């Protein structure tokens, strides 16, 4: 199985969540073993999507250094992962990726438009060899060895609209597009007002966020799935795990996870050389991984 990149460059435009201004995004092909690289054209600064370059995980996953930063990369990273793209350059003219509709479906459509090509190098994946867990009270994220990777995610909110939701996701591009990619980000009305007061989330609206108060959903169109909230958490987790630099062959299990816990998990995995193996998918072994990575 070979590494993939885009067949051609594609351009899009969308509003940034925090500033509320239009942002141009271009996805470009890259050569083998380059990984996922963000480029801020306004600063002439590149940031490889790896845990070392993550500088903030409070509201979103943010890459950066003393030159600047790029916020809200996780939905785009999630789509790139689902499409099995190993090498891609993402050019942005601002400090955040556009929020689009709050899900990853617009990025999936951009990737469909670009198409994929094989590069002359074997695909490499990360196979989880022993359980790694990060905990914060009763919240946790965990990766464990498996034969058939899946994500099992539970959220529990003290809110009548969301409540407790569990979703079990089996990896495949088709399953991702049908069940995960359209799940939107969500927020609580009281937090939206607080962010606005701080001049944050200026681009946030009912066009790109499910807004919930104590007893109802404010979006007139309602939900896309009855458990859209937990599905979006899976979308985020897939994006955050992509920072490991490879697609992961392991089960991911979480209760009430977050960008922060996912980031700590990627660092814990990379710290422990016995926790994983980087496997090159050659003819001899690719059958075992075909179902997930084909
Ligand atoms: Zn998200």
XYZ file of C-alpha atoms and ligand atoms in Angstrom:
295
model
C 0.000 0.000 0.000
C 1.417 3.359 -1.036
C 1.406 6.790 0.591
C -1.203 9.181 -0.755
C -1.200 12.850 -1.589
C -3.586 15.097 -3.522
C -3.832 14.800 -7.293
C -4.083 18.599 -7.629
C -4.360 21.750 -5.533
C -7.779 23.018 -4.449
C -8.831 26.364 -3.075
C -11.651 27.301 -0.731
C -12.779 30.193 1.377
C -14.667 30.406 4.660
C -15.187 32.454 7.791
C -12.795 32.099 10.732
C -14.528 31.224 13.999
C -12.660 33.645 16.209
C -12.275 36.749 14.086
C -15.275 36.290 11.830
C -13.338 37.309 8.710
C -13.033 35.395 5.411
C -9.994 33.096 5.196
C -8.533 31.541 2.056
C -7.463 27.923 2.269
C -5.495 25.997 -0.350
C -4.723 22.294 -0.115
C -1.641 21.246 -2.098
C 0.123 17.951 -2.897
C 3.367 17.122 -1.068
C 6.058 14.507 -1.646
C 6.353 11.231 0.306
C 7.266 11.310 4.032
C 6.426 15.024 4.351
C 3.352 14.532 6.544
C 0.748 17.240 7.089
C 2.241 20.727 6.942
C 0.395 23.995 7.603
C 1.722 27.158 5.995
C 0.723 30.709 6.896
C 1.225 32.664 3.699
C 0.889 36.006 5.527
C 3.846 35.140 7.813
C 5.798 32.850 5.486
C 5.831 30.314 8.354
C 5.399 26.509 8.185
C 4.159 24.307 10.996
C 4.240 20.538 10.773
C 1.193 18.951 12.398
C 2.932 17.110 15.264
C 2.363 17.227 19.044
C 5.571 19.239 19.624
C 4.090 22.139 17.654
C 0.815 22.236 19.625
C 0.776 25.356 21.805
C -2.839 25.485 22.994
C -5.748 23.046 23.370
C -8.253 25.072 25.340
C -10.951 25.773 22.761
C -9.422 24.075 19.743
C -6.130 22.471 18.751
C -3.609 25.218 17.942
C -0.194 24.914 16.269
C 2.386 27.634 16.650
C 5.607 29.134 17.969
C 7.012 32.630 18.524
C 6.317 33.550 14.888
C 2.566 33.029 15.226
C -0.097 30.339 15.416
C -2.808 28.475 13.492
C -5.982 27.643 15.378
C -8.834 25.166 14.850
C -6.964 22.632 12.743
C -8.785 19.556 14.073
C -11.738 19.306 11.683
C -9.523 19.571 8.619
C -7.060 17.076 10.137
C -9.974 14.714 10.739
C -11.060 14.790 7.071
C -7.458 14.290 5.905
C -7.197 11.244 8.157
C -10.476 9.768 6.904
C -9.308 10.092 3.302
C -6.017 8.328 4.128
C -3.929 11.243 2.903
C -0.378 10.998 4.208
C 1.169 14.125 2.716
C -0.518 17.492 2.202
C 0.291 21.193 2.536
C -2.404 23.496 3.869
C -1.927 27.143 2.989
C -3.858 29.709 5.059
C -3.690 33.504 4.944
C -4.773 33.913 8.576
C -4.252 32.466 12.066
C -7.064 29.920 11.932
C -8.576 27.377 9.578
C -12.054 28.375 8.372
C -14.862 26.898 10.450
C -17.088 26.170 7.411
C -20.354 24.688 8.778
C -18.743 23.518 12.045
C -18.215 19.976 10.749
C -15.645 18.470 8.362
C -17.951 17.830 5.392
C -16.744 20.902 3.440
C -13.158 19.692 3.812
C -14.226 16.240 2.605
C -15.724 17.924 -0.459
C -12.472 19.814 -1.087
C -10.564 16.527 -0.856
C -13.022 14.919 -3.281
C -12.406 17.778 -5.692
C -8.611 17.439 -5.353
C -8.588 13.656 -5.763
C -5.751 11.476 -4.472
C -2.675 9.922 -6.093
C -0.264 7.284 -4.883
C 3.347 8.211 -4.259
C 6.232 5.845 -4.812
C 6.730 5.047 -1.118
C 5.050 2.525 1.208
C 2.362 3.797 3.564
C 3.422 3.855 7.201
C 1.005 3.412 10.068
C 1.275 3.441 13.844
C 0.276 0.151 15.466
C -0.535 0.461 19.174
C 1.291 -2.243 21.166
C 0.241 -1.536 24.757
C -2.527 0.431 26.488
C -1.865 4.130 27.095
C -4.316 6.235 29.052
C -4.582 9.834 30.177
C -7.032 10.664 32.934
C -8.445 13.747 34.599
C -10.775 12.651 37.406
C -13.415 10.460 35.753
C -12.603 11.827 32.271
C -10.214 9.760 30.202
C -8.857 9.007 26.743
C -7.209 5.664 26.016
C -5.547 3.825 23.141
C -5.329 0.038 23.280
C -4.021 -2.665 20.912
C -6.666 -4.190 18.667
C -7.304 -6.260 15.570
C -10.121 -4.044 14.305
C -9.700 -0.393 15.207
C -12.748 1.439 16.449
C -13.631 4.416 18.555
C -15.904 4.099 21.540
C -16.887 7.478 22.896
C -19.206 8.510 25.719
C -20.122 12.017 26.768
C -22.250 13.012 29.723
C -23.456 16.538 30.223
C -25.568 17.870 33.040
C -27.902 19.271 30.403
C -31.262 17.911 29.378
C -30.656 18.417 25.645
C -27.346 16.507 25.450
C -27.443 14.167 28.475
C -25.467 10.947 28.035
C -24.564 9.710 24.549
C -22.357 6.828 23.387
C -21.216 6.089 19.853
C -19.173 3.243 18.461
C -17.312 4.044 15.245
C -15.620 1.501 12.988
C -12.971 2.962 10.731
C -13.684 3.347 7.040
C -13.882 6.379 4.796
C -17.468 5.520 3.861
C -18.554 5.185 7.478
C -16.824 8.469 8.326
C -18.546 10.390 5.528
C -21.961 8.910 6.308
C -21.904 9.125 10.089
C -19.242 11.507 11.366
C -18.258 14.183 8.835
C -21.536 16.139 9.058
C -21.610 16.304 12.865
C -21.183 19.944 13.912
C -19.376 21.553 16.789
C -21.538 22.707 19.689
C -21.569 25.254 22.468
C -23.707 26.530 25.303
C -25.534 29.830 25.007
C -24.009 31.168 28.244
C -20.468 30.434 26.953
C -21.206 32.019 23.564
C -22.155 35.249 25.335
C -19.023 35.133 27.489
C -16.778 34.584 24.431
C -18.428 37.451 22.572
C -17.719 39.713 25.546
C -14.024 38.778 25.245
C -14.079 39.499 21.499
C -13.720 35.768 20.739
C -15.894 33.532 18.565
C -16.935 36.561 16.504
C -17.493 34.273 13.512
C -19.553 31.821 15.564
C -23.195 31.632 14.555
C -26.035 29.185 14.159
C -24.575 28.580 10.662
C -21.533 26.819 12.153
C -22.318 25.848 15.753
C -25.111 23.970 17.468
C -26.072 26.289 20.300
C -27.743 24.743 23.326
C -29.335 26.339 26.372
C -30.787 24.526 29.396
C -33.719 22.985 27.622
C -33.478 23.425 23.850
C -31.429 23.742 20.690
C -31.453 27.260 19.283
C -30.735 26.263 15.665
C -34.059 26.377 13.806
C -33.115 23.382 11.622
C -32.474 21.188 14.691
C -29.931 18.354 14.729
C -28.468 16.370 11.825
C -28.303 13.244 14.028
C -30.016 12.743 17.365
C -26.565 12.012 18.862
C -24.732 14.659 16.804
C -22.827 15.840 19.913
C -20.943 12.590 20.562
C -20.396 12.101 16.821
C -18.683 15.475 16.710
C -16.432 14.465 19.612
C -15.353 11.479 17.491
C -14.668 13.814 14.553
C -12.448 15.892 16.873
C -10.656 12.851 18.304
C -9.807 11.541 14.826
C -8.365 14.975 13.979
C -6.356 15.191 17.182
C -4.916 11.671 16.834
C -3.715 12.572 13.325
C -1.059 14.703 15.049
C 0.707 11.433 15.879
C 2.016 11.672 12.303
C 0.502 8.392 11.136
C -2.897 6.845 11.019
C -3.318 4.802 14.158
C -4.148 1.106 14.298
C -5.625 0.814 17.791
C -8.890 1.227 19.675
C -9.550 4.692 21.016
C -11.873 4.833 24.011
C -12.981 7.969 25.797
C -15.295 9.250 28.458
C -15.713 13.035 28.300
C -12.478 13.563 26.382
C -11.166 16.890 25.129
C -8.547 18.404 22.836
C -6.396 18.789 25.924
C -6.579 15.110 26.925
C -6.063 14.015 23.309
C -2.937 16.142 23.107
C -1.562 14.641 26.343
C -2.353 11.176 24.968
C -0.351 11.776 21.765
C 2.610 12.937 23.860
C 2.364 9.903 26.185
C 2.309 7.518 23.229
C 5.332 9.097 21.532
C 7.270 9.133 24.827
C 6.976 5.359 25.251
C 8.778 3.462 22.481
C 7.136 0.201 23.644
C 3.660 1.676 23.171
C 3.758 1.599 19.394
C 5.443 0.355 16.274
C 5.657 2.183 12.956
C 4.744 -0.427 10.331
C 5.518 -0.004 6.664
C 2.677 -1.486 4.594
C 4.359 -3.778 2.059
C 2.775 -6.575 0.047
C 3.593 -9.139 2.766
C 1.658 -7.463 5.574
C -0.813 -5.068 3.992
C -3.699 -7.582 3.981
C -3.980 -7.348 7.772
C -4.575 -3.600 7.601
C -6.442 -3.338 4.305
C -9.923 -3.066 5.775
C -9.046 0.053 7.715
C -6.524 1.797 5.495
C -7.565 0.905 1.936
Zn -14.652 20.161 16.882
